[in-house]
XYZ file of C-alpha atoms in Angstrom:
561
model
C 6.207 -9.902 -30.400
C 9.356 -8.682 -28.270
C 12.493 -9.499 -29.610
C 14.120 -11.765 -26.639
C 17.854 -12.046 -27.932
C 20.345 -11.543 -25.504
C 23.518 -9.740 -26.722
C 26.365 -11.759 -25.141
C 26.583 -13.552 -22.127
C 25.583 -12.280 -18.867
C 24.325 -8.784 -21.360
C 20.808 -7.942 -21.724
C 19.447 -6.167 -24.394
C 15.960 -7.068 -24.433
C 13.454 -4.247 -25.350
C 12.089 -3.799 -21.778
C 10.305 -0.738 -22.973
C 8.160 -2.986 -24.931
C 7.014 -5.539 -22.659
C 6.559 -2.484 -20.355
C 4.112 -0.820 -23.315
C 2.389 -4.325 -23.780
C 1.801 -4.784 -20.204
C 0.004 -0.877 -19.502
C -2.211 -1.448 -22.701
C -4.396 -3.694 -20.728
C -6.802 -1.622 -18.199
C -5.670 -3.916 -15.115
C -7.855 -1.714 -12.289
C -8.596 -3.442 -9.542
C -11.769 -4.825 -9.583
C -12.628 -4.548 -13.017
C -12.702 -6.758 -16.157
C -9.303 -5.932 -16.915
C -7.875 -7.024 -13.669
C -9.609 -11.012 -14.393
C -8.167 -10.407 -18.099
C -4.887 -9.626 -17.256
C -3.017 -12.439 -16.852
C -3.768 -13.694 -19.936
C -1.873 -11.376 -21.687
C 1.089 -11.930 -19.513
C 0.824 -15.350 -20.036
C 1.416 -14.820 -23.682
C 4.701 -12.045 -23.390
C 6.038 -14.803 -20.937
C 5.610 -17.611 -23.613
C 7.304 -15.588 -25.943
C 10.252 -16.215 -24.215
C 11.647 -18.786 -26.370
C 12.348 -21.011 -23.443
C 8.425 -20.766 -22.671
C 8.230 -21.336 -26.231
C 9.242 -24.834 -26.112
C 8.482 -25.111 -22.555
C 4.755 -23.540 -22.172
C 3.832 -26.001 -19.606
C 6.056 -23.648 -17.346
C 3.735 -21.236 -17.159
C 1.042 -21.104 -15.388
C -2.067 -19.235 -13.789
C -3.855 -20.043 -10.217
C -7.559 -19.262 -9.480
C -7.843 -17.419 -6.021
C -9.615 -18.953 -3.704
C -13.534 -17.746 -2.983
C -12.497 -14.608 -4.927
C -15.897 -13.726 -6.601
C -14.462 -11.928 -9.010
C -12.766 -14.998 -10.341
C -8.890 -13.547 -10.623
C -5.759 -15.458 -11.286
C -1.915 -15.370 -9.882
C 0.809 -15.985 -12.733
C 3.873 -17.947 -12.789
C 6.900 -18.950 -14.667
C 9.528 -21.527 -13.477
C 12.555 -20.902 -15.056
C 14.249 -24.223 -14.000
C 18.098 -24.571 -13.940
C 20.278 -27.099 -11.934
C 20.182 -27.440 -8.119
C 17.081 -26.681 -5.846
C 17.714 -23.445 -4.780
C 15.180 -20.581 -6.108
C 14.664 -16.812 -6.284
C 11.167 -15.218 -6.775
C 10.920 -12.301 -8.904
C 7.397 -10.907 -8.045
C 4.850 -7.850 -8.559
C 1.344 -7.133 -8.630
C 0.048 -5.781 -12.263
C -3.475 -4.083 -10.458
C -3.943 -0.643 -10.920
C -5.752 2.385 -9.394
C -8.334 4.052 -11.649
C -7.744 6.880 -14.161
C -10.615 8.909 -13.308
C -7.709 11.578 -12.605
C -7.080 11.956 -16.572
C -9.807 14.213 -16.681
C -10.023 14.990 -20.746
C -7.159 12.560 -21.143
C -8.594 9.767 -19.671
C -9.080 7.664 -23.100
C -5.284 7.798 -23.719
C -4.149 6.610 -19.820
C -2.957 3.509 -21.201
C -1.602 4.477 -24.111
C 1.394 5.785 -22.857
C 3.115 7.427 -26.800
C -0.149 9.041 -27.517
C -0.984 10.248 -24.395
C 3.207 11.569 -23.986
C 2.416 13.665 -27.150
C -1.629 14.623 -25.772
C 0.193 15.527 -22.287
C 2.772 17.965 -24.173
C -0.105 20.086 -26.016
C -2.041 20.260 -23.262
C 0.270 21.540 -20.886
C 2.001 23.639 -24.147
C -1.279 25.719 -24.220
C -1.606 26.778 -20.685
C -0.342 30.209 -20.039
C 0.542 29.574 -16.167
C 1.667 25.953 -14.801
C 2.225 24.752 -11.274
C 5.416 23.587 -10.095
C 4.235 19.761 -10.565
C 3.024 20.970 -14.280
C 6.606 22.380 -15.156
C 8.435 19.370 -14.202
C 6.580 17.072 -15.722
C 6.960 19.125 -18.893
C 10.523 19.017 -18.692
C 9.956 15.616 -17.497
C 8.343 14.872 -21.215
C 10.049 17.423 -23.125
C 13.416 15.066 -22.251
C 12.362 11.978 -23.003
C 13.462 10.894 -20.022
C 10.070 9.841 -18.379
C 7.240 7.771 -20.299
C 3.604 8.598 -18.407
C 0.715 6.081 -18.188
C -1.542 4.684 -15.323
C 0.432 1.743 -14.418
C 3.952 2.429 -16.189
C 5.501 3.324 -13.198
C 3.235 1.094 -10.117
C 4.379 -0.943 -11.396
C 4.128 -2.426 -15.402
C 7.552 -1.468 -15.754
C 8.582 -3.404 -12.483
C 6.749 -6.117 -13.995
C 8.562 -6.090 -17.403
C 12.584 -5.693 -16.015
C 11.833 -8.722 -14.024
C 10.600 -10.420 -17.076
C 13.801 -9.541 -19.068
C 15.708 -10.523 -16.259
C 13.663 -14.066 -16.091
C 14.746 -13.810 -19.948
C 18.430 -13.290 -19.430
C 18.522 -16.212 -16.664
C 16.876 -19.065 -19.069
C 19.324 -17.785 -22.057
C 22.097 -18.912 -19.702
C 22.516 -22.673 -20.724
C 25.212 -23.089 -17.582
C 22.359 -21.345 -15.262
C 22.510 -22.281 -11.417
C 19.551 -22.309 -9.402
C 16.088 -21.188 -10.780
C 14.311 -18.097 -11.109
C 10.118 -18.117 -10.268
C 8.444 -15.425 -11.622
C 4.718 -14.504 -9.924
C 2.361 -11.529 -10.690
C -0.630 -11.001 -8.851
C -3.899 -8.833 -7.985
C -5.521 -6.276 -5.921
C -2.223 -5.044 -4.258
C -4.122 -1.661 -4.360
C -6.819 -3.157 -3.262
C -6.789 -5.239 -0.202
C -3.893 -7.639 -1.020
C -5.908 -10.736 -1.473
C -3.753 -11.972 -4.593
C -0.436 -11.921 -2.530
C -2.851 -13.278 0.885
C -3.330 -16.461 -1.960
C 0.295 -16.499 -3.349
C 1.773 -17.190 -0.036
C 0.406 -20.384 -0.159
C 0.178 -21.087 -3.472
C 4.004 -20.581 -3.478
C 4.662 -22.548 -0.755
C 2.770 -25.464 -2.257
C 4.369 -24.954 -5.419
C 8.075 -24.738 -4.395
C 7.338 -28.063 -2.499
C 5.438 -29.922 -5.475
C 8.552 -28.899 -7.847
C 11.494 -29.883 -5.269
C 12.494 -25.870 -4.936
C 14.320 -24.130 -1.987
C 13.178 -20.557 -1.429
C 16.274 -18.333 -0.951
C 14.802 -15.250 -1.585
C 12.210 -12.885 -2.895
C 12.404 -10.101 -4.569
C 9.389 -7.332 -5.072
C 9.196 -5.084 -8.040
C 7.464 -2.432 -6.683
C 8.120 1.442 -7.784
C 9.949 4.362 -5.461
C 8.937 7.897 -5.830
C 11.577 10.599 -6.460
C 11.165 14.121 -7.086
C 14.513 14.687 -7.974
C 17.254 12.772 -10.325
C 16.784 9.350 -9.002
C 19.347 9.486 -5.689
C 16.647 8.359 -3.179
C 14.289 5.995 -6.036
C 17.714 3.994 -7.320
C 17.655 1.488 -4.504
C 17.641 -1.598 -2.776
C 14.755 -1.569 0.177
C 15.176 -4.418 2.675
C 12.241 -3.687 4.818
C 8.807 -2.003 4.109
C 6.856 0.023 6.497
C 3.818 -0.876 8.357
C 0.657 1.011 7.999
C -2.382 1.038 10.587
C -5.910 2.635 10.420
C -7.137 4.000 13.533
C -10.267 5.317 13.565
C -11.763 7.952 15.923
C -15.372 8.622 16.107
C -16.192 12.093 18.013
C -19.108 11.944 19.969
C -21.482 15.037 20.218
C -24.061 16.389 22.206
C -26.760 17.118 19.730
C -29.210 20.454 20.125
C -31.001 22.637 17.495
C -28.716 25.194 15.626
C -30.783 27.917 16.880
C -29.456 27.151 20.088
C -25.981 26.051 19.118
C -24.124 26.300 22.879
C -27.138 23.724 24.354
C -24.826 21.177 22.908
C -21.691 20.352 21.830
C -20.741 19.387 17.771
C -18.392 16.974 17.761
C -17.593 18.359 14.148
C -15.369 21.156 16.197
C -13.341 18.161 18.590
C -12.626 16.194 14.679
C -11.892 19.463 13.312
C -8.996 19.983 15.856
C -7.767 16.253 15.907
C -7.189 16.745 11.811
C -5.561 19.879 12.172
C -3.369 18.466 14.947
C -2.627 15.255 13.169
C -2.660 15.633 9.663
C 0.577 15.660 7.602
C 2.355 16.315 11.421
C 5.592 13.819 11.177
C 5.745 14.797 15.033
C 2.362 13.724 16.613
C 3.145 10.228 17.593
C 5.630 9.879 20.686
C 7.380 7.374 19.268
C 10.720 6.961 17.468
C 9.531 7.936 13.256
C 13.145 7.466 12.418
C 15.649 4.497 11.211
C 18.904 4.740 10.080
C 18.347 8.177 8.552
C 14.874 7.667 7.111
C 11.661 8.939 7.922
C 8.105 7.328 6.859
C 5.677 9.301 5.098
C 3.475 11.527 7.880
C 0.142 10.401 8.866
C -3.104 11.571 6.831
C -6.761 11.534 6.831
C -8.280 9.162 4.900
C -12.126 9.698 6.209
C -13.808 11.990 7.438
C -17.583 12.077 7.894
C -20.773 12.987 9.298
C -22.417 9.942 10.129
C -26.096 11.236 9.096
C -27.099 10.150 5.454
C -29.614 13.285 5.109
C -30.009 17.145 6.103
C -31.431 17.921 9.360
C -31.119 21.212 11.440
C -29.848 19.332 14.737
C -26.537 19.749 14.961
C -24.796 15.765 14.141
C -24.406 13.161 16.946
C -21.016 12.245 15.825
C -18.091 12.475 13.253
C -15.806 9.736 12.016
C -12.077 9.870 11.065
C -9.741 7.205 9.933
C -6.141 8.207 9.521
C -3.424 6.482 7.952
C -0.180 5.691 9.699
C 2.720 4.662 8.230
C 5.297 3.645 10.966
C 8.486 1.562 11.458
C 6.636 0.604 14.768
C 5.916 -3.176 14.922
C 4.196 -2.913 18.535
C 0.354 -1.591 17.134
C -0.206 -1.180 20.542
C 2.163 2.065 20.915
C 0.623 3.754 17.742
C -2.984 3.117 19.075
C -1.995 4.643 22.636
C -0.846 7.551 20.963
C -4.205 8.146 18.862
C -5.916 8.292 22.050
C -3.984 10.321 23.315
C -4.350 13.001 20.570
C -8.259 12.508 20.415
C -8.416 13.329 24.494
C -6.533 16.378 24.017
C -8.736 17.317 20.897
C -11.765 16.867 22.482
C -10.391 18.890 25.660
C -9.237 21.335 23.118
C -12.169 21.958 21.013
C -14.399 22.359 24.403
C -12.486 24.880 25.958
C -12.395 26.656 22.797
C -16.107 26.255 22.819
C -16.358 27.496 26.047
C -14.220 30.610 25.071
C -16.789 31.606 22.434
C -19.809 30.870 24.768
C -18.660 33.031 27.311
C -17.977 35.706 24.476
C -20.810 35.536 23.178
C -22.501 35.605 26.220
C -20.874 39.011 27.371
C -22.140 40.526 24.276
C -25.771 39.532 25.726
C -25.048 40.725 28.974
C -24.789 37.719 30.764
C -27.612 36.183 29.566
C -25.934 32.669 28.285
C -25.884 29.896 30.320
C -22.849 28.154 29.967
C -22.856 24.438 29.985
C -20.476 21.897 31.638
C -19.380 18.986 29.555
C -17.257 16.270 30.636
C -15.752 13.939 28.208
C -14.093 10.261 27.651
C -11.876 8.690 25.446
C -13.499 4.796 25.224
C -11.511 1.926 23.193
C -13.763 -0.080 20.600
C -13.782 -3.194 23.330
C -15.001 -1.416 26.018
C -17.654 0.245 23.843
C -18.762 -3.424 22.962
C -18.958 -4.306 26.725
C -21.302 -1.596 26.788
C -23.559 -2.837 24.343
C -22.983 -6.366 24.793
C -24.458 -5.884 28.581
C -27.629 -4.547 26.989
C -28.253 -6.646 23.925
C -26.384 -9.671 24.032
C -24.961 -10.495 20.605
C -25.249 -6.799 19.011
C -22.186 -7.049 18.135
C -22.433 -9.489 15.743
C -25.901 -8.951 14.696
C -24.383 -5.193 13.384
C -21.921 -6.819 11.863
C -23.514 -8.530 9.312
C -25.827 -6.023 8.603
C -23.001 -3.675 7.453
C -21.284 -6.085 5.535
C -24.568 -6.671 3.569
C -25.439 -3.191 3.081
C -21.359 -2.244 2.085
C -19.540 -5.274 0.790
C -16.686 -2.993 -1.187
C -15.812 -0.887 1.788
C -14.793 -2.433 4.622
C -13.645 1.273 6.925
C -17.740 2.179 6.000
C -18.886 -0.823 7.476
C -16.294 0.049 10.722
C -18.015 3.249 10.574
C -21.513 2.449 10.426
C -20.450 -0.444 13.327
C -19.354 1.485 15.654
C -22.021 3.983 15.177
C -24.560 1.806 15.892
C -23.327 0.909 18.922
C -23.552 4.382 20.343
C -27.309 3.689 20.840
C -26.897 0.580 22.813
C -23.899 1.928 25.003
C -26.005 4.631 26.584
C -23.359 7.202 25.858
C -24.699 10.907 26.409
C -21.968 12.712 27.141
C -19.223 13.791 24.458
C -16.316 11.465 23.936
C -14.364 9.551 21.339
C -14.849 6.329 20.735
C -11.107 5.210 19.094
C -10.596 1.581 17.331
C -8.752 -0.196 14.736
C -10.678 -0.627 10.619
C -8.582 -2.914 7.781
C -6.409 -2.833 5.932
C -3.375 -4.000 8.421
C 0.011 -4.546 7.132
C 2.557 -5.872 8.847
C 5.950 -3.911 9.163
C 8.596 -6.242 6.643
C 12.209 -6.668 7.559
C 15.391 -8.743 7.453
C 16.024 -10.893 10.350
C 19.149 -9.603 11.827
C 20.699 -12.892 12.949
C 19.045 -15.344 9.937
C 19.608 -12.569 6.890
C 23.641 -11.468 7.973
C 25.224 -12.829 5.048
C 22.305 -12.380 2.646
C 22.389 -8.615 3.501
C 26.436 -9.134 3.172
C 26.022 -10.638 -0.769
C 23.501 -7.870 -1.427
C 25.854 -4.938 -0.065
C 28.520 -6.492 -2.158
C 26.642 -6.847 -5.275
C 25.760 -3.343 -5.414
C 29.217 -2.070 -4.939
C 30.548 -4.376 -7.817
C 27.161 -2.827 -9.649
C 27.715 0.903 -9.274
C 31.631 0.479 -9.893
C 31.047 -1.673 -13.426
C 27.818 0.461 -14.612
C 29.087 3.749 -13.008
C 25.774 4.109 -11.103
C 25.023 4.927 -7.638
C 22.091 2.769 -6.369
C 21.740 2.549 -2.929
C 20.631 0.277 0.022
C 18.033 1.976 2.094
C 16.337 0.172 4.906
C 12.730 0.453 4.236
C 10.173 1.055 1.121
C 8.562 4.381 2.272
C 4.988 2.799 1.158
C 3.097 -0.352 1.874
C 3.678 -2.968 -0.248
C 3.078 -6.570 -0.978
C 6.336 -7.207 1.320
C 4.086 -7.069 4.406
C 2.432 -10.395 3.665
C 6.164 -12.257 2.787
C 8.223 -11.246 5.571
C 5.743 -9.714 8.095
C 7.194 -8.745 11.584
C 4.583 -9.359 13.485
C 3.399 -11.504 16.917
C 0.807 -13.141 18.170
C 0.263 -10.699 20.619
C 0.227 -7.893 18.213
C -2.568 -9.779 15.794
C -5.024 -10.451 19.343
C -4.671 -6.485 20.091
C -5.427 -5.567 16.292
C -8.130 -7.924 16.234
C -9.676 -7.207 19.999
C -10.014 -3.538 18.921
C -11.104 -4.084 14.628
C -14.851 -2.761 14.532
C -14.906 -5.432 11.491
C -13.695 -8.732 11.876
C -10.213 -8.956 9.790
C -9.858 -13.034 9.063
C -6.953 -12.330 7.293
C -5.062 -11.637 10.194
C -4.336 -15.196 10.744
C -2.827 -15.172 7.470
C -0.098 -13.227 8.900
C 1.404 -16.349 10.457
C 0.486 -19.071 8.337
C 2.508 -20.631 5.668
C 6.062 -18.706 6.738
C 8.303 -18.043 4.510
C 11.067 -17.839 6.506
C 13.437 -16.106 4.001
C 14.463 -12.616 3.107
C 12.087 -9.968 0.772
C 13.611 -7.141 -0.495
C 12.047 -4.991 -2.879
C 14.138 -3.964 -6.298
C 12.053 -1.777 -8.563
C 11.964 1.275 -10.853
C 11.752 4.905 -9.886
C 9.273 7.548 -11.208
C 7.138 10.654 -10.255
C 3.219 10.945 -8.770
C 2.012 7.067 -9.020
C -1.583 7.260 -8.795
C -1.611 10.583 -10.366
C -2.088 11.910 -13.895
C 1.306 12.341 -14.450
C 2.414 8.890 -13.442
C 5.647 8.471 -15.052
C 8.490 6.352 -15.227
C 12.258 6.855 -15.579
C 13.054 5.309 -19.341
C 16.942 4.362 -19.128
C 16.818 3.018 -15.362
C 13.221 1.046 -15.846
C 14.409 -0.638 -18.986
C 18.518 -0.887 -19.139
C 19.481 -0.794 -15.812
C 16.880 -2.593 -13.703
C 16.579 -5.708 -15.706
C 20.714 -5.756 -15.665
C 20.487 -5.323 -11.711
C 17.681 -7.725 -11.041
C 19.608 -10.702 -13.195
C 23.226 -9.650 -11.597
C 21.560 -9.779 -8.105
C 19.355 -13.191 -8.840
C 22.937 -14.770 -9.881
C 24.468 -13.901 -6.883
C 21.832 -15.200 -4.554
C 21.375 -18.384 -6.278
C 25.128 -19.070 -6.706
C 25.722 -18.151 -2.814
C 23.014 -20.580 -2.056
C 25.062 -23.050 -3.908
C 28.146 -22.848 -2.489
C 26.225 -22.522 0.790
């Protein structure tokens, strides 16, 4: 049981750490037992509350719709005089722990695996960088580790204090929804649901949205200057793929064809990590998204075979504070032209090397080449076998339901054989997941941006902090699906050039929101990592203190509004 009592008015001192500790016992990975099990133990923390106590019809858990795996969203209405209504929300998935290594059985039990951690690391006689701060990291006391305490249990729990804090008020103005969902690292489908869900829900209980605020975690290396924050936008991420297209020939005569594993060799050397490889503006207000990476890259052949391979496929992800998908697609184009020009003039360079040490007695070959855009490599095929498209489609969602960037692979490859394509190229498209770029609206949002600003100056001068507003959350995030920045337009061009149909698109511009989403969370090192860790006194003293202080604000504006 946590012990709920609030220490004077407007004061929390609820143990956040425990709720936190409660929340990472359960094995919540996405897709997994313990993601459908999940809210069930939230349900119970949250009717702990003594509000929910008395009140347990006020909680409540929603099926998702055709989700197979049967998962639930959670919510709490925490109902206080008016209409007007904040949403405190989160998703409480997490990645896997296969990452523990030895450790593995302790993941999610945070003390144990603190002390497990320290005599591990203790008995190595030569640590990496990473290794010595998260020793000193532990050592301190500062940081608790665990899969999930930092992305984002702990998120989770402050909001839950802060949901506790707001029904010990008996003057409270406005009300407070708290919602938890699934598969954020997955493919979003419990926040795809909640949109709706909410919607219907603020309508069947007489509420007026205001606002919403995310939980999620920020990453900082150093003492918390860039992860103590307010984000009021989140960035949008894209993932272009580019198949390189070879000329196949037997690898005893290597230059009678061309590899395409040399042109994707050269577009991930040019691209990967490189902040600078897209013409386009990778800056706002100071900040600077995380650089693009490769996320796939393989052969498309499922066996060994001494031919050299037809083609290789890459998928890169792109974080940008581009909302125009368009420009970001141009530019990957762009860079797979000039690495397929690249790799076969360096080709030709070792041809005609190789052919002086044999006295002239290479023939060198010409090869042309082509950058082609998914659609026109479906007009292709289409003009052959009418409805391939389709046809292919299916058969790669049967064959690889989980992954929907294989079944873009395998897609696209197939296609090859009914476009007639012989000479090498790239073949450049669009695979899922899409998120939308998040942001205030700059006319609708001025004096909700205004209360927010103001808040955190009152904040930082009372607590003696220094939390900051910074425009966007540097990763994608649930935010994408609540406040999405995003066109028409934009979702036709996505879905013209998707190898895989993406019906979730549509969901983009359904059921608007129309209010702001900022995201108010704790800060930590190496989510996703073994030593996933959170930041103790922000996570569970500050944070909950912010995310009531902030909630007040709003709903009292609203008010008076």
């Amino acid at each position: 049981m946590v012990d709920f009592t609030i220490m004077g008015k407007n004061n929390i001192n609820i143990d956040t750490r425990s709720i936190a500790l409660r929340l990472v016992q359960v094995a919540s990975i996405t897709n997994t037992s313990g993601e459908v099990a999940f809210p069930d133990v939230l349900m119970t923390v949250l009717r702990e509350i003594p509000f929910f106590k008395g009140h347990p019809d006020h909680v409540y858990d929603f099926s998702i719709e055709e989700d197979p795996k049967g998962r639930r969203i959670v919510m709490a209405l925490a109902p206080g005089t008016g209409s007007s209504c904040v949403v405190l929300t989160g998703h409480y998935d997490v990645v896997d722990t296969n990452n523990y290594g030895v450790l593995e059985p302790f993941a999610f039990d945070p003390e144990n695996l603190t002390k497990r951690m320290l005599q591990s690391l203790s008995s190595k006689q030569a640590l990496s960088p990473a290794e010595v701060l998260l020793k000193k990291d532990l050592e301190s006391g500062a940081f608790i580790p665990g899969r999930g305490m930092l992305d984002m249990k702990s998120g989770l729990a402050a909001g839950i204090a802060a949901l506790a804090a707001f029904l010990d008020d008996t003057e409270r103005i406005g009300n407070i929804v708290y919602m938890a969902v699934p598969d954020e690292e997955g493919s979003s489908v419990g926040m795809k649901a909640a949109k709706k869900i909410l919607s219907t829900f603020a309508a069947e209980h007489g509420l007026a949205l205001r606002a919403i605020i995310n939980l999620d975690a920020a990453v900082d290396q150093g003492d918390g200057a860039e992860g103590k924050a307010v984000f009021v936008g989140s960035v949008s991420k894209l993932l272009p793929f580019v198949l390189f297209v070879g000329k196949p020939a037997h690898a005893g005569a290597p230059f009678d064809g061309f590899n395409p594993v040399i042109a994707a060799s050269v577009f991930a050397r040019d691209i990967e990590c490189n902040s600078e490889c897209f013409n386009i503006r990778t800056t706002f207000s100071g900040e600077e998204p995380p650089p693009p990476t490769m996320l796939y890259y393989r052969e498309m052949r499922n066996r060994y075979d001494v031919t050299m391979p037809w083609d290789v496929f890459c998928a890169l992800n792109v974080l940008t504070f581009e909302k125009n998908p368009a420009k970001i697609f141009e530019n990957v184009k762009l860079l797979a032209q000039k690495a397929l020009d690249n790799s076969i003039s360096l080709l030709y360079e070792r041809i005609s090397a190789f052919s002086r040490r044999q006295n002239g007695h290479v023939t060198i070959p010409k090869f042309s080449s082509a950058v082609i855009d998914f659609p026109e490599l479906v007009d292709r095929a289409e003009y052959v076998v009418p409805g391939i498209v389709e046809r292919l489609r299916k058969i790669a969602e049967k064959s690889y339901p989980e992954d929907k960037v294989l079944q873009s692979a395998k897609v696209v490859h197939e296609l090859l054989i009914y476009a007639h394509i012989e000479e090498p190229c790239a073949i450049v498209g669009l695979a899922p997941p899409y998120y939308a770029k998040a942001e205030l609206d700059s006319d609708r949002d001025q004096a909700f941006l205004a209360s927010i600003k103001d808040e955190l100056v009152r904040f930082n001068r009372m607590h003696e902090e220094t939390i900051k507003l910074r425009p966007f959350f540097p990763g994608i995030s649930d935010m994408s699906f609540l406040a999405p920045s995003i066109d028409k337009q934009s979702l036709k061009y996505i879905e013209q050039r998707s190898a895989v149909l993406q019906p979730d698109l549509k969901g983009y511009l359904d059921n608007p929101l129309n209010i702001p989403v900022i995201n108010i969370g704790p800060w930590g090192r190496e989510y996703h990592q073994s030593g996933e860790r959170v930041n103790r006194q922000y996570a569970f003293n500050v944070l909950p203190e912010l995310l009531f202080t902030i909630c007040q604000r709003l709903l009292k504006d609203s008010m008076q509004g």
